[in-house]
């Protein structure tokens, strides 16, 4: 009967280009030129090949001697990089062990030749046959008008799966297929049936999804997920998210959102948030105030040592608008720091700033940047008539609301009458302890508005107040 070692000696490396090598005598430490490594047992040689972290490199050791030939087929961990579809299928068919610990395939379509849809499907089936614990496949088809459907087979032993397959529609396994021990899933595809697939993952803790096409609201209901990451290309517009995840602790959302976007988030344990969302676009601006004057252009939320930090970019509409309530669109936590950038273009911003402070009434620190684009551009203000909608409601200056603000910083401050009124309102409604004003260019520290500000500061000695010129030099106003 032919021995296993004899059979192995006749097995070659995966097909591919070969080059002839001159055999060299080993220059061992004792100088006897004896190949001592090849005399090790199979298990030790396999451990050496695993350390190469590359199946192709392991296969090329077959040229050293017959002793190494075909050993790569018995590696528990296989990594392939930049291998063409047919060659990859051939190599996987030669694997001699029934179950792998790790299978990594890296051949992205934007670097290496594209796989066909059937090629990706066949690759997934081959991977399922090898049943790895750790599966990582970055290989897919290029862009098509409509993502082609590919079924994801079940992986009974997989603890971690990463599938980045280009513009394909990933569908869950046929009825009965699931992922009983899967803890981490990362998907990048044209389309992905999220809810049916994760319902077959009873141990899932981490879910990462990156999609390449516009979506209806994403629904994720999971009793086990602790970390969730949702991202897409900037030109795509998400219509909403519906998340019920009692164990969720970290939630990342990086997406352009549709004018009809809404969020339902039930995650009582969430403590780490990072959202970066562009809102609408020029033809569908989203208005967030009753007057129709101000549009929300970008929202960013992140967790820092001070708590939740919210950054909002608010500007003037360029086209047809859709009125929305900020609280309807985004389910915001208690905000510690608010960074508000307003492109006012000559209009009054006090009313809209006050509206946002009402929504974020737990805010302790406000950074207000006025006309940020004007920090490096020339002024291009619009005409603001006396009865302009930006000044509504007309009684915003005299309102009394309870704010938690302790620190305020205003950048590009010009000292206009409405800006002075807004600062008076903040001193009246909040227990301010630290105020910083950074003057706009061409604003003289001796202007009427600045002199009015100095009087306000002197009338509130409990607050530490500072005024700076455009280039950062502090103004001594006492």
mmCIF file of N, CA and C in Angstrom, residues 1 38 58 93 110 143 157 184 203 235-236 256 271 288 292 298 323 352 368 378 395 407 423 452:
data_model
loop_
_atom_site.group_PDB
_atom_site.id
_atom_site.type_symbol
_atom_site.label_atom_id
_atom_site.label_comp_id
_atom_site.label_asym_id
_atom_site.label_seq_id
_atom_site.Cartn_x
_atom_site.Cartn_y
_atom_site.Cartn_z
ATOM 1 N N UNK A 1 0.859 -1.201 0.000
ATOM 2 C CA UNK A 1 0.000 0.000 0.000
ATOM 3 C C UNK A 1 0.889 1.243 0.000
ATOM 4 N N UNK A 38 14.816 20.023 6.453
ATOM 5 C CA UNK A 38 13.959 19.063 5.761
ATOM 6 C C UNK A 38 13.828 17.759 6.524
ATOM 7 N N UNK A 58 4.272 29.418 0.433
ATOM 8 C CA UNK A 58 4.403 28.070 0.990
ATOM 9 C C UNK A 58 4.509 27.035 -0.117
ATOM 10 N N UNK A 93 -9.194 23.492 -4.518
ATOM 11 C CA UNK A 93 -9.586 22.095 -4.740
ATOM 12 C C UNK A 93 -8.501 21.122 -4.295
ATOM 13 N N UNK A 110 -10.773 46.349 -7.878
ATOM 14 C CA UNK A 110 -10.207 47.624 -8.311
ATOM 15 C C UNK A 110 -8.680 47.574 -8.409
ATOM 16 N N UNK A 143 -18.690 47.042 -11.231
ATOM 17 C CA UNK A 143 -19.970 47.738 -11.169
ATOM 18 C C UNK A 143 -20.917 47.274 -12.268
ATOM 19 N N UNK A 157 -18.704 26.606 11.455
ATOM 20 C CA UNK A 157 -17.633 26.812 12.436
ATOM 21 C C UNK A 157 -17.130 28.248 12.479
ATOM 22 N N UNK A 184 -18.486 37.852 14.617
ATOM 23 C CA UNK A 184 -18.123 39.092 13.914
ATOM 24 C C UNK A 184 -18.408 38.938 12.430
ATOM 25 N N UNK A 203 -25.087 34.365 17.939
ATOM 26 C CA UNK A 203 -23.973 34.806 18.789
ATOM 27 C C UNK A 203 -23.312 36.085 18.277
ATOM 28 N N UNK A 235 -22.409 59.504 -2.228
ATOM 29 C CA UNK A 235 -23.477 59.908 -3.139
ATOM 30 C C UNK A 235 -24.765 59.100 -2.935
ATOM 31 N N UNK A 236 -24.765 58.155 -2.025
ATOM 32 C CA UNK A 236 -25.951 57.358 -1.749
ATOM 33 C C UNK A 236 -26.678 57.937 -0.546
ATOM 34 N N UNK A 256 -24.633 59.528 3.739
ATOM 35 C CA UNK A 256 -25.462 60.650 3.317
ATOM 36 C C UNK A 256 -26.908 60.225 3.523
ATOM 37 N N UNK A 271 -22.889 53.658 24.581
ATOM 38 C CA UNK A 271 -22.034 54.637 25.260
ATOM 39 C C UNK A 271 -21.012 55.274 24.327
ATOM 40 N N UNK A 288 -34.691 73.120 8.740
ATOM 41 C CA UNK A 288 -34.910 72.674 10.115
ATOM 42 C C UNK A 288 -35.486 73.771 11.003
ATOM 43 N N UNK A 292 -38.215 78.577 7.396
ATOM 44 C CA UNK A 292 -37.739 78.123 6.092
ATOM 45 C C UNK A 292 -36.434 78.768 5.675
ATOM 46 N N UNK A 298 -24.900 69.225 7.371
ATOM 47 C CA UNK A 298 -24.076 68.127 7.869
ATOM 48 C C UNK A 298 -24.259 67.986 9.369
ATOM 49 N N UNK A 323 -39.124 70.694 4.745
ATOM 50 C CA UNK A 323 -39.045 71.042 6.157
ATOM 51 C C UNK A 323 -39.092 69.785 7.010
ATOM 52 N N UNK A 352 -32.204 80.863 15.097
ATOM 53 C CA UNK A 352 -31.911 79.461 14.793
ATOM 54 C C UNK A 352 -30.959 78.875 15.828
ATOM 55 N N UNK A 368 -19.538 78.504 18.460
ATOM 56 C CA UNK A 368 -20.323 79.031 17.347
ATOM 57 C C UNK A 368 -19.381 79.659 16.326
ATOM 58 N N UNK A 378 -13.832 86.345 0.524
ATOM 59 C CA UNK A 378 -14.348 87.694 0.715
ATOM 60 C C UNK A 378 -15.821 87.630 1.059
ATOM 61 N N UNK A 395 -39.617 88.062 18.911
ATOM 62 C CA UNK A 395 -39.336 88.215 20.345
ATOM 63 C C UNK A 395 -38.213 87.295 20.829
ATOM 64 N N UNK A 407 -19.603 77.447 29.063
ATOM 65 C CA UNK A 407 -18.548 77.995 28.207
ATOM 66 C C UNK A 407 -19.116 78.335 26.835
ATOM 67 N N UNK A 423 -25.607 87.555 22.590
ATOM 68 C CA UNK A 423 -24.706 87.367 23.721
ATOM 69 C C UNK A 423 -25.374 87.793 25.028
ATOM 70 N N UNK A 452 -19.737 97.766 23.139
ATOM 71 C CA UNK A 452 -20.935 97.263 23.812
ATOM 72 C C UNK A 452 -20.640 95.919 24.483
#
